PDB file of C-alpha atoms in Angstrom:
ATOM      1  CA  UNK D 643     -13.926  83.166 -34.808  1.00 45.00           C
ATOM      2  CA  UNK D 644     -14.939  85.877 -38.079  1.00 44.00           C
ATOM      3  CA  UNK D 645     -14.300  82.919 -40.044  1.00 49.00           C
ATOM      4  CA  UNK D 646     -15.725  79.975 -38.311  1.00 47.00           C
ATOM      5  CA  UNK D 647     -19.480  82.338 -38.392  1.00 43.00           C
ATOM      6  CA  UNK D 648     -19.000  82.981 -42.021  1.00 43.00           C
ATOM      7  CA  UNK D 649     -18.601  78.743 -42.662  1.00 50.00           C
ATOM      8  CA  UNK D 650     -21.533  77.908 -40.152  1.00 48.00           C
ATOM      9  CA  UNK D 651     -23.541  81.074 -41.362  1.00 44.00           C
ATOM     10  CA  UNK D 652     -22.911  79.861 -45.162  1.00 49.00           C
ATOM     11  CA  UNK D 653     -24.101  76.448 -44.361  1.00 50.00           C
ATOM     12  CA  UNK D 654     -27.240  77.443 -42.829  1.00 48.00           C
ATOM     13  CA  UNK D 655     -27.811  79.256 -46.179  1.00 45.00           C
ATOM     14  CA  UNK D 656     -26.805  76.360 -47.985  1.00 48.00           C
ATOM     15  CA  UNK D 657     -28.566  73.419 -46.578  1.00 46.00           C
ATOM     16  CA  UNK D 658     -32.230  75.312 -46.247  1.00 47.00           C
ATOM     17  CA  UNK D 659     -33.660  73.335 -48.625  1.00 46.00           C
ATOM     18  CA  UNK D 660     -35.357  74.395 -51.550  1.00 41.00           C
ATOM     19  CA  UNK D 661     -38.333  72.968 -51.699  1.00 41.00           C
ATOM     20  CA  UNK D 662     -39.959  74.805 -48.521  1.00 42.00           C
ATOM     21  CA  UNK D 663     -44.081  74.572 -48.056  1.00 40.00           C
ATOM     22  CA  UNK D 664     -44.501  77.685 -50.066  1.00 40.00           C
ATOM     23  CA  UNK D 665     -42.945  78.789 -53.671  1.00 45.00           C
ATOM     24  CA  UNK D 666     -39.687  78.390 -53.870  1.00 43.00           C
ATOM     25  CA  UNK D 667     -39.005  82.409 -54.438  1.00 44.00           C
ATOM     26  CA  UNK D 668     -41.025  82.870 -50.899  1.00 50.00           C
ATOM     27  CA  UNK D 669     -38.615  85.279 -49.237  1.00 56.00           C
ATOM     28  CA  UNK D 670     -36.774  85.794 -45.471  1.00 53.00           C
ATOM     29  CA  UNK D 671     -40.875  87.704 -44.383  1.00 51.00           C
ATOM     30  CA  UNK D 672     -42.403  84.541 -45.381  1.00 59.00           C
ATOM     31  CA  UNK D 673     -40.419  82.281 -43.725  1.00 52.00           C
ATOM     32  CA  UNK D 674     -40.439  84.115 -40.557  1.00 48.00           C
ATOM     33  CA  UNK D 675     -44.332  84.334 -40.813  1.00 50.00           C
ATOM     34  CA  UNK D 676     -44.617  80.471 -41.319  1.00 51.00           C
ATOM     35  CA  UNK D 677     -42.152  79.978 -38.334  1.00 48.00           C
ATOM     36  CA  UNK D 678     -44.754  81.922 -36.028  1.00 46.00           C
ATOM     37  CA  UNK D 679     -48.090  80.312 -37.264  1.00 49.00           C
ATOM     38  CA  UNK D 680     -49.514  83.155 -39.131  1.00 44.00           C
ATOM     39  CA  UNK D 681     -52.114  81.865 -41.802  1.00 47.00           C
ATOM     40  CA  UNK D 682     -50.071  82.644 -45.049  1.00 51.00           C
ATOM     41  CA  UNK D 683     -50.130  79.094 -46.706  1.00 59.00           C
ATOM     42  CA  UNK D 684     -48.716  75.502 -44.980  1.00 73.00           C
ATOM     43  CA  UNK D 685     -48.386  76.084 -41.380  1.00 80.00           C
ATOM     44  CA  UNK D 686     -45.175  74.700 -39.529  1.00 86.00           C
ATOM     45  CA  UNK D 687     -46.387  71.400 -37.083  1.00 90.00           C
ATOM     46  CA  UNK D 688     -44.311  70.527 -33.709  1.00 94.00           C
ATOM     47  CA  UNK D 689     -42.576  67.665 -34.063  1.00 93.00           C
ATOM     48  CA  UNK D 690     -41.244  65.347 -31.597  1.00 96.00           C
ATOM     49  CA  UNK D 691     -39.694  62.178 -32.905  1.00 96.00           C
ATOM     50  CA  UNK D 692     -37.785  59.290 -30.598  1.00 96.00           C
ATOM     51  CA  UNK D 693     -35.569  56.995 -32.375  1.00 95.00           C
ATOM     52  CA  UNK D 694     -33.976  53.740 -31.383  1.00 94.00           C
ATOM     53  CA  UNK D 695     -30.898  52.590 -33.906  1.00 93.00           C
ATOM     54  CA  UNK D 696     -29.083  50.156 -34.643  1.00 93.00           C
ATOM     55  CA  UNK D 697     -25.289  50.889 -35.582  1.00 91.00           C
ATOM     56  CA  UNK D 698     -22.492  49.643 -37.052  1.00 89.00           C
ATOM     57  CA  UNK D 699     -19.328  51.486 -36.899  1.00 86.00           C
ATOM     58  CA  UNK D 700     -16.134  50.641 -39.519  1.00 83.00           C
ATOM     59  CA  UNK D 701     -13.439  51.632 -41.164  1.00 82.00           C
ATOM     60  CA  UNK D 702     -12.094  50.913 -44.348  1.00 80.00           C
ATOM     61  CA  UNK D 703      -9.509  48.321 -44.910  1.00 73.00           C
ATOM     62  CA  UNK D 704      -8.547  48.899 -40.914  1.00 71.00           C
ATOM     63  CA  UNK D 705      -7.587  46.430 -38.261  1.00 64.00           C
ATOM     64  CA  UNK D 706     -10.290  48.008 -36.305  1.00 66.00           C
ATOM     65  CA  UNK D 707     -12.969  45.041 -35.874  1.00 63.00           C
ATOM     66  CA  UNK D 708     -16.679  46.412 -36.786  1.00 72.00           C
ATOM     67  CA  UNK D 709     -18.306  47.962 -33.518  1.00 76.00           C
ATOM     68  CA  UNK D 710     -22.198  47.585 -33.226  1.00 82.00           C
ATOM     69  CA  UNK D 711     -24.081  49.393 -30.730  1.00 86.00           C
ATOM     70  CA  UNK D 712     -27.608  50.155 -29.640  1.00 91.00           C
ATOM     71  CA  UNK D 713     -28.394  53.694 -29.837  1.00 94.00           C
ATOM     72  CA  UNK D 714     -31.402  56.129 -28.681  1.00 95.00           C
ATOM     73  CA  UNK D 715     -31.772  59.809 -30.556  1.00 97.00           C
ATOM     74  CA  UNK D 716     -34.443  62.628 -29.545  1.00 97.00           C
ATOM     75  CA  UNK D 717     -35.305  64.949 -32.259  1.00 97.00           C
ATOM     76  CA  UNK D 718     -37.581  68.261 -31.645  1.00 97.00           C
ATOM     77  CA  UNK D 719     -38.078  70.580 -34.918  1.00 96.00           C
ATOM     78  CA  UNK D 720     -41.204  71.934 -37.579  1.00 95.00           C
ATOM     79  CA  UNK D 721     -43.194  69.851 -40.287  1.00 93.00           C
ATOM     80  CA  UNK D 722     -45.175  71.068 -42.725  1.00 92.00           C
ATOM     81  CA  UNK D 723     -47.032  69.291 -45.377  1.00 89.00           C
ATOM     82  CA  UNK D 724     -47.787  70.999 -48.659  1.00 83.00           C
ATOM     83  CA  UNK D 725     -51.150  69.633 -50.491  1.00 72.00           C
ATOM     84  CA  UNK D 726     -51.970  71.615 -53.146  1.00 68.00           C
ATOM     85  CA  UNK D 727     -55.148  70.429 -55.059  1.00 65.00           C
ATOM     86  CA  UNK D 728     -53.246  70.363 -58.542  1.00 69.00           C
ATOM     87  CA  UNK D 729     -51.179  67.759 -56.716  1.00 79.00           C
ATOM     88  CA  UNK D 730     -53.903  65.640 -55.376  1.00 81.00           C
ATOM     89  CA  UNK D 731     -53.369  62.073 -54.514  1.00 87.00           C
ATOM     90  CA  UNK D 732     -49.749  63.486 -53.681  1.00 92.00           C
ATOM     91  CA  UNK D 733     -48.270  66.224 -51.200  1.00 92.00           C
ATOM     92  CA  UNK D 734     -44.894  67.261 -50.447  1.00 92.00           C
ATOM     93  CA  UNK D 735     -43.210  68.271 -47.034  1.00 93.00           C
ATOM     94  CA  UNK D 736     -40.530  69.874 -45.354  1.00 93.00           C
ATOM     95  CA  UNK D 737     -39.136  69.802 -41.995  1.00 95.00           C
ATOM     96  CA  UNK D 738     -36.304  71.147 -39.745  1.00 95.00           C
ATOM     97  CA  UNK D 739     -34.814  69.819 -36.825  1.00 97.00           C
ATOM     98  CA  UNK D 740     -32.347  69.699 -33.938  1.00 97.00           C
ATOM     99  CA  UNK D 741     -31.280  66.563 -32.042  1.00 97.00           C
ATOM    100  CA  UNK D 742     -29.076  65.098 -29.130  1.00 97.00           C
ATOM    101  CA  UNK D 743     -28.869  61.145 -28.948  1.00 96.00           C
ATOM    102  CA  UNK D 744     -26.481  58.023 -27.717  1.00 95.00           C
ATOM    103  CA  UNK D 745     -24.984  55.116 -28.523  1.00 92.00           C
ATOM    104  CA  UNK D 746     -23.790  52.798 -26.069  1.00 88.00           C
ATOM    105  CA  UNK D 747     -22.596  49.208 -25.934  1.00 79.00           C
ATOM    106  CA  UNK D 748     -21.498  47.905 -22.175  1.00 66.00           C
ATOM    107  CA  UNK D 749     -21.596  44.372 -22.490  1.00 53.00           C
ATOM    108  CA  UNK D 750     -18.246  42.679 -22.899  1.00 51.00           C
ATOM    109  CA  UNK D 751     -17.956  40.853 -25.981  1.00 48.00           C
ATOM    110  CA  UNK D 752     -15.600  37.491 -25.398  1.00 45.00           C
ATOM    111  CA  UNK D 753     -13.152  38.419 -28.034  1.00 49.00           C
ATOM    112  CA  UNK D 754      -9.436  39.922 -27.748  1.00 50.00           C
ATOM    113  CA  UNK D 755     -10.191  42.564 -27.590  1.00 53.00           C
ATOM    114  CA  UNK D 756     -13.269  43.314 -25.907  1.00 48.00           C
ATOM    115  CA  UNK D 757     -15.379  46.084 -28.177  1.00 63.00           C
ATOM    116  CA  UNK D 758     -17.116  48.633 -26.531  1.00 76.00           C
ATOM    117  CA  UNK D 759     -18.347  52.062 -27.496  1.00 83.00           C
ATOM    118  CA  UNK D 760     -20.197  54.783 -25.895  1.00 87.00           C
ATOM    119  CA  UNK D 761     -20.429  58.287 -27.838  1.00 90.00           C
ATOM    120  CA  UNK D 762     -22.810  60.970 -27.117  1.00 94.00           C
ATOM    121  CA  UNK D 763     -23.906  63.510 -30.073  1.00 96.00           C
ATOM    122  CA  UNK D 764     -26.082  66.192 -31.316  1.00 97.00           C
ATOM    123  CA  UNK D 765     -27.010  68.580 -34.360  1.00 97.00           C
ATOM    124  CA  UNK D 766     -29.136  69.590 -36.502  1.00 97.00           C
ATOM    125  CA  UNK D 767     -30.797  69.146 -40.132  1.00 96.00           C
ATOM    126  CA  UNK D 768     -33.542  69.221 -42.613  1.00 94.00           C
ATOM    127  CA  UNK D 769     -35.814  67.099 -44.671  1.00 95.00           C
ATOM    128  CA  UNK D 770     -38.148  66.979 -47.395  1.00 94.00           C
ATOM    129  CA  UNK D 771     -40.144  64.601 -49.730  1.00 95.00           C
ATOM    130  CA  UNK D 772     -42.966  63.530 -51.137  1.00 95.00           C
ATOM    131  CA  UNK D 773     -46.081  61.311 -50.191  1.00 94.00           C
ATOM    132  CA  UNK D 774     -49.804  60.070 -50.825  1.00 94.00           C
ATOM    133  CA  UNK D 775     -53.235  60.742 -48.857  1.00 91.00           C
ATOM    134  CA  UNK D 776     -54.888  57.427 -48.112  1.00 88.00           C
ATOM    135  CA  UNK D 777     -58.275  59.144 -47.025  1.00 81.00           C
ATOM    136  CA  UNK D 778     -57.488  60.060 -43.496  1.00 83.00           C
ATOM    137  CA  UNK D 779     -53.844  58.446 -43.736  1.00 90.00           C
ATOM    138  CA  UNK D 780     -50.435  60.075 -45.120  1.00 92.00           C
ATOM    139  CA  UNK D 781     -47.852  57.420 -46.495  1.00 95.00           C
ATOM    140  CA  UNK D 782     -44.647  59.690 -47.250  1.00 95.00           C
ATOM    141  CA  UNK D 783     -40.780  58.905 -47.958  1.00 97.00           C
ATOM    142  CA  UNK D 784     -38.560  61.217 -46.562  1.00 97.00           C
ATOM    143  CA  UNK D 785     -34.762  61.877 -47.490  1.00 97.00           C
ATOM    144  CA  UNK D 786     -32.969  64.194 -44.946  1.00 96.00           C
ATOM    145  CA  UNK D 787     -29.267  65.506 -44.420  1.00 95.00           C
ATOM    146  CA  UNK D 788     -27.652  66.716 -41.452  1.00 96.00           C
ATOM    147  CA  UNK D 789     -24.438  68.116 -39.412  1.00 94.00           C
ATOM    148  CA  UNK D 790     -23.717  67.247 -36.001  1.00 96.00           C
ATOM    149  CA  UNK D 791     -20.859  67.040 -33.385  1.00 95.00           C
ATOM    150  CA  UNK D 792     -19.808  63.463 -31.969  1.00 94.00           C
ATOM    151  CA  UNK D 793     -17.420  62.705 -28.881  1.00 92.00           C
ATOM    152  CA  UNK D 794     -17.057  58.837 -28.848  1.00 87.00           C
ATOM    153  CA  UNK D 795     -15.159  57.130 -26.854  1.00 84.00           C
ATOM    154  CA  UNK D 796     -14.007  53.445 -28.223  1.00 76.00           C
ATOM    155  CA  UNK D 797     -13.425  51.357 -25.136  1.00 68.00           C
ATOM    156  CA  UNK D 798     -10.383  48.536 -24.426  1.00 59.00           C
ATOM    157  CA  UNK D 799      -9.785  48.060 -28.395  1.00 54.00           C
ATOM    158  CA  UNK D 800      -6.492  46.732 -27.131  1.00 52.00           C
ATOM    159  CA  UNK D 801      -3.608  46.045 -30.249  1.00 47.00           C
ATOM    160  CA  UNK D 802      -6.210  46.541 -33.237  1.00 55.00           C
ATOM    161  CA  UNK D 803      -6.590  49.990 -32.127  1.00 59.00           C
ATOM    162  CA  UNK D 804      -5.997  51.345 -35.532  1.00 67.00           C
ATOM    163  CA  UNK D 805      -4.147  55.189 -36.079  1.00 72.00           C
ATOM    164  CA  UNK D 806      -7.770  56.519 -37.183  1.00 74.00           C
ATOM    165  CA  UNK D 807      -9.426  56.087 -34.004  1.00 76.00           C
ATOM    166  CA  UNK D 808      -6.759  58.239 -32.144  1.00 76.00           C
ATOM    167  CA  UNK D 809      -8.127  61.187 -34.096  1.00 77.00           C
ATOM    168  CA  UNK D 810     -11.298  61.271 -32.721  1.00 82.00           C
ATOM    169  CA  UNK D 811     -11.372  58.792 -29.704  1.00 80.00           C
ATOM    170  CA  UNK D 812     -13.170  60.785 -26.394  1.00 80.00           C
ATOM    171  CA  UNK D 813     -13.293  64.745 -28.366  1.00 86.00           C
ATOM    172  CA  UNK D 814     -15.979  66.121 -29.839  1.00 91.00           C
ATOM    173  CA  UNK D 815     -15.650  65.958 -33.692  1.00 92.00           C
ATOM    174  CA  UNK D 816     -17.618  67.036 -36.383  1.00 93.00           C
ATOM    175  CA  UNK D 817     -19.868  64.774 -38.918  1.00 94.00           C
ATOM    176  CA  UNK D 818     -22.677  64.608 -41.602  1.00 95.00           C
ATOM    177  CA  UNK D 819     -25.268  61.985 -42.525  1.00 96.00           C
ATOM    178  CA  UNK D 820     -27.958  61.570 -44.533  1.00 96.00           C
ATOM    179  CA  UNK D 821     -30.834  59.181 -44.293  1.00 96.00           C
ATOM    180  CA  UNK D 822     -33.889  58.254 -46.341  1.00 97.00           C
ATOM    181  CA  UNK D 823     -37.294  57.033 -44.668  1.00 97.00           C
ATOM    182  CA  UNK D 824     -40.859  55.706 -45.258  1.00 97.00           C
ATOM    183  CA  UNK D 825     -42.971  57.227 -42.652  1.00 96.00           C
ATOM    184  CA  UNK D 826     -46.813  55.907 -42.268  1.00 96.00           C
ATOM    185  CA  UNK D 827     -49.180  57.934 -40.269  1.00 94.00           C
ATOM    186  CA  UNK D 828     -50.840  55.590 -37.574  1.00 93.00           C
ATOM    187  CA  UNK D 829     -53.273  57.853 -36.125  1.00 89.00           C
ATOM    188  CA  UNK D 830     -53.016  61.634 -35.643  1.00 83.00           C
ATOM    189  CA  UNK D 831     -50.642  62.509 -34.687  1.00 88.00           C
ATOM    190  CA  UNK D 832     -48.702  59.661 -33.970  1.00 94.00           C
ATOM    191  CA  UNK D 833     -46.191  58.443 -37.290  1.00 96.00           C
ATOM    192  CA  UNK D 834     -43.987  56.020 -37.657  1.00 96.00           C
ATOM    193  CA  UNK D 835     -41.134  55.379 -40.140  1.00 94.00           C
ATOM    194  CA  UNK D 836     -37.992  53.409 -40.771  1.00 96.00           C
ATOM    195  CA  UNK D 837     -34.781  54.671 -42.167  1.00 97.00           C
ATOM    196  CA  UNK D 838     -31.387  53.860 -43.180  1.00 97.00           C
ATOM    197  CA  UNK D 839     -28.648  56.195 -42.417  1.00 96.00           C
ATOM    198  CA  UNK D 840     -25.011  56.641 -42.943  1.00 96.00           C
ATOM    199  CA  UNK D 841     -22.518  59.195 -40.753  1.00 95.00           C
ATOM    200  CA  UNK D 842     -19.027  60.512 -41.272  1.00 94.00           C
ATOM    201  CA  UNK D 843     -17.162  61.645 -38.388  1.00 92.00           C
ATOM    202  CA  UNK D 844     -14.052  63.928 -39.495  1.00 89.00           C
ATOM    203  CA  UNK D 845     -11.058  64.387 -37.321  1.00 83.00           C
ATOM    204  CA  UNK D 846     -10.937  67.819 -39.088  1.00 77.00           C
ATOM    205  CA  UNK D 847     -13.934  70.163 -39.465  1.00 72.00           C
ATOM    206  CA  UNK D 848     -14.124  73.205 -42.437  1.00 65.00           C
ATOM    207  CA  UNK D 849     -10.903  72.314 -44.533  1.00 78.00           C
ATOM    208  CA  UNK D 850     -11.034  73.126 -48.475  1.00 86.00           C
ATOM    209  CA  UNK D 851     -11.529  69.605 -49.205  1.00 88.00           C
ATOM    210  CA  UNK D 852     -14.642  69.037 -46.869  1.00 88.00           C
ATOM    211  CA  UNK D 853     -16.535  72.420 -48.190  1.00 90.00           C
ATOM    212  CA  UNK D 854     -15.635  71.104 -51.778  1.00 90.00           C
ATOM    213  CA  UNK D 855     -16.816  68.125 -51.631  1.00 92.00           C
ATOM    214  CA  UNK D 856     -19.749  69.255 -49.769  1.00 92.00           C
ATOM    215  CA  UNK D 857     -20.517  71.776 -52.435  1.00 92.00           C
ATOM    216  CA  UNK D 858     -20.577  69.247 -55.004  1.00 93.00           C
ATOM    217  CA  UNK D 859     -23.088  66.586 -53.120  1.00 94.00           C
ATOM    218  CA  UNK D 860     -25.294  69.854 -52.509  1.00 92.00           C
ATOM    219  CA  UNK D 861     -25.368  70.893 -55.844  1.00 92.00           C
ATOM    220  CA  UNK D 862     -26.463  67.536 -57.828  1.00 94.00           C
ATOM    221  CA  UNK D 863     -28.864  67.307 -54.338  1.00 92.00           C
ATOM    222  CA  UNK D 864     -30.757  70.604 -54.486  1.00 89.00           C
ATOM    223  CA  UNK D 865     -30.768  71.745 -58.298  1.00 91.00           C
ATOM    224  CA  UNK D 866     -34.055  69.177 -58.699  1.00 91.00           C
ATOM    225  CA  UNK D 867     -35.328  71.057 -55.611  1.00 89.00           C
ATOM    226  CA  UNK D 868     -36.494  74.018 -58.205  1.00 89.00           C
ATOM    227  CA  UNK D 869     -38.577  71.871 -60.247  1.00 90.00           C
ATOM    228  CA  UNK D 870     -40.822  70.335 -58.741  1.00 87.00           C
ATOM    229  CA  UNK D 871     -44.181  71.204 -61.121  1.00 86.00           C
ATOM    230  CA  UNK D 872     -41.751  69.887 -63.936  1.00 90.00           C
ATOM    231  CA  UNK D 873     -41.173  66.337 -62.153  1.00 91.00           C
ATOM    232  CA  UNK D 874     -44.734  66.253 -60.707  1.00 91.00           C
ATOM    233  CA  UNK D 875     -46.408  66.830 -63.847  1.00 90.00           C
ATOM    234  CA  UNK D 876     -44.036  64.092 -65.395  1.00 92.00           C
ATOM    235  CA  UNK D 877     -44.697  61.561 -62.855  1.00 93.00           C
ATOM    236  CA  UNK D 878     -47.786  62.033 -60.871  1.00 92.00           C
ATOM    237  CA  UNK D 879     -48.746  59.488 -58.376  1.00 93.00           C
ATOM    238  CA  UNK D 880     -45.257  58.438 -58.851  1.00 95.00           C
ATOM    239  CA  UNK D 881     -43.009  61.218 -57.957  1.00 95.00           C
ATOM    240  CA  UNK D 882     -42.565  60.332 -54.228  1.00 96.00           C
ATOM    241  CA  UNK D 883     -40.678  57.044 -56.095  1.00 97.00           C
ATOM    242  CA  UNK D 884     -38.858  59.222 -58.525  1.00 96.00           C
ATOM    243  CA  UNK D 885     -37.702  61.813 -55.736  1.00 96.00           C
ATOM    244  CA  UNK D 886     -36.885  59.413 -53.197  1.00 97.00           C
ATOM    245  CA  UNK D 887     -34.843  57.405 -55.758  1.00 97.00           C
ATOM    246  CA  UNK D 888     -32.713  60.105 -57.057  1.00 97.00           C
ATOM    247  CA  UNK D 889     -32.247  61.796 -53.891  1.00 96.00           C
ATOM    248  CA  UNK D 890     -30.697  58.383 -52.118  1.00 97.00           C
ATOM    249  CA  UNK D 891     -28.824  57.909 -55.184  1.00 97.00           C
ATOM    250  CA  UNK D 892     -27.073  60.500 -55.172  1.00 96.00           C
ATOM    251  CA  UNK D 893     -25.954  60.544 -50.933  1.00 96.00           C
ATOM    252  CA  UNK D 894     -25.428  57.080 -51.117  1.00 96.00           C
ATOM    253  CA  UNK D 895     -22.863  57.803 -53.758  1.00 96.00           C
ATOM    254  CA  UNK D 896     -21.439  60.561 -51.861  1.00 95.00           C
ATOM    255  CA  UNK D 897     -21.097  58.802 -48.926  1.00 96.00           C
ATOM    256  CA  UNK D 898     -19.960  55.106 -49.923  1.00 95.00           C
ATOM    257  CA  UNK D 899     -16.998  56.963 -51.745  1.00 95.00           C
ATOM    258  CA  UNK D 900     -16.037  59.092 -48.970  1.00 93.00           C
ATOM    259  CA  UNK D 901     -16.114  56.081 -46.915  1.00 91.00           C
ATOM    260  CA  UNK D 902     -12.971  55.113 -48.424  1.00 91.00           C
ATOM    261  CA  UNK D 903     -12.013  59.046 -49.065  1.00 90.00           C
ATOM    262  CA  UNK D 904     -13.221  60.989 -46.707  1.00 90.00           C
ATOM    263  CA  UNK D 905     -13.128  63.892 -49.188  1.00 91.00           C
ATOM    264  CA  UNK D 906     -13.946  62.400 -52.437  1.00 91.00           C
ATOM    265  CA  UNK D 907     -12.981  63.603 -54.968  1.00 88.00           C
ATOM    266  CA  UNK D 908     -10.105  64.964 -53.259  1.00 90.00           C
ATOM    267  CA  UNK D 909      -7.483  63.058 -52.197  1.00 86.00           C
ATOM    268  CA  UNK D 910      -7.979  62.065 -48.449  1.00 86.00           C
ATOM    269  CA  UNK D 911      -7.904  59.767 -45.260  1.00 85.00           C
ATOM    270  CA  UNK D 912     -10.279  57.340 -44.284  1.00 85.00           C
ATOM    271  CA  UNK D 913     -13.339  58.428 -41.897  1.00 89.00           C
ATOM    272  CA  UNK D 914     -14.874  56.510 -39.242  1.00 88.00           C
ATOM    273  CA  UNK D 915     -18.531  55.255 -40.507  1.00 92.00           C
ATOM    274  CA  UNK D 916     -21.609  54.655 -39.037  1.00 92.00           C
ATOM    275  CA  UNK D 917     -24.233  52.790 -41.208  1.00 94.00           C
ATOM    276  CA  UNK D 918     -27.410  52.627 -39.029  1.00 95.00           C
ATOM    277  CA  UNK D 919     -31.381  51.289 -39.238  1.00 95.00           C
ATOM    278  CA  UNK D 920     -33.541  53.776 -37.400  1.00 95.00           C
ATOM    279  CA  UNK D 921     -37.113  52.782 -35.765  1.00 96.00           C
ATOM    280  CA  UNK D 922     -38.533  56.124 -35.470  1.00 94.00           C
ATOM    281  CA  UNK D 923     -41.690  57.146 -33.366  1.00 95.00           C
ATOM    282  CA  UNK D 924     -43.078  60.587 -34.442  1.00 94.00           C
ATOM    283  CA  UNK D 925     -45.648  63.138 -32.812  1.00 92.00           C
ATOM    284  CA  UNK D 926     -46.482  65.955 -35.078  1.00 90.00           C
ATOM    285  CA  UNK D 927     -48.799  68.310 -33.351  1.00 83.00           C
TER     286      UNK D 927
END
């Protein structure tokens, strides 16, 4: 149990990300200030966001036939947006967030076998990004990464029930995912967005392998975190492009290798995937 906090108390440190609504040096006081409201710079914002997804489960080169499924997700967590007048037409933002959500597919498919999912999940994660003001109007894009747990149960898969699937089939199992968004504010305070997303549920959670290959994806994700005057002032009006580009770059790297190698670069098994299209409807107070 020692050891488990250390891992989870070590990726909490980790994963904060570095570009917060205040200077990056803002320390542990100035967090917990924002957290409550007080009036020490960008204040955090409710947020309540209901998605409805789209998913398509896989693995590679498996006899498991692709799985698609329906899914609904509730999200509750902070946003803050970050205008400074030096970056005027552009802001940043940060968020935090915790979520529970489901994805279900009842309806028999006239195939041998039949393909049916249902898998309950939840977790927790953080964004940030960049976006323009459009007079009363924020236009943003968003790239966000999170950890969850996942107990999915594949239904009737009959004979292509492949090895993989016994791993994780009807336990709760850890994954990540990342997505990346455009969000368009409607009308205070009602946004909207779309994203893409990809999970990775592992039939093992905390091994060597995992944390290294975490550590890796973190580190080419978050070292651009601590420049942001440097990009800004290089691209202007542009950086949400720049910083949306490089940040999907990069996960979608990450995660189309370990798709394959569910360590990369380590030597590994195959995961289970979940490459999903999110319709998100956001209320940030």
């Amino acid at each position: 149990m020692p050891k488990l906090i250390v891992k989870i108390y070590l990726i909490l440190l980790l994963i904060t990300p570095a570009y917060s609504a205040s200077d990056s040096r803002s320390s542990f006081y100035d967090f917990i200030k924002r957290l409550y409201k007080q009036e020490t710079g960008p204040i955090n914002r409710p947020l309540i966001e209901i998605s409805t997804t789209y998913n398509n489960y896989s693995i590679f080169q498996s006899p498991f036939s692709e799985v698609t499924s329906p899914g609904l997700e509730l999200k509750y967590g902070f946003n803050r947006f970050h205008d400074k007048s030096e970056y005027e037409p552009i802001f940043g933002m940060g968020s935090e967030f915790a979520f529970i959500g489901n994805n279900h597919n009842n309806i028999d498919i006239i195939t041998d076998p039949p393909r049916n999912i249902n898998s309950w999940y939840f977790g927790f994660g953080f964004s940030n990004g960049w976006g323009w003001n459009f007079k009363d109007k924020k236009l943003f894009l968003e790239h966000s990464s999170s950890l969850l747990f996942a107990d999915t149960d594949f239904l009737e898969l009959g004979n292509k029930f492949d090895p993989m699937l016994e791993e994780i089939n009807d336990e709760l199992k850890f994954a990540q995912r990342y997505s990346s968004a455009i969000v368009y504010e409607i009308s205070n305070p009602f946004y909207i967005d779309l994203a893409y997303q990809h999970t990775i549920i592992y039939p093992e959670f905390g091994n060597f392998k995992w944390f290294g290959s975490w550590m890796a994806e973190i580190a080419f994700q978050r070292w651009i975190d601590f420049f942001k005057d440097s990009y800004v002032e290089e691209f202007g009006p542009l950086t949400p492009i720049f910083f949306i580009t490089y940040k999907t770059a990069i996960s979608l790297m990450f995660y189309e290798l370990r798709s394959r190698n569910r360590n990369w670069p380590f030597i590994s098994e195959r995961p289970v995937n979940i490459r999903s299209f999110r319709l998100n409807f956001v209320f940030v107070f």
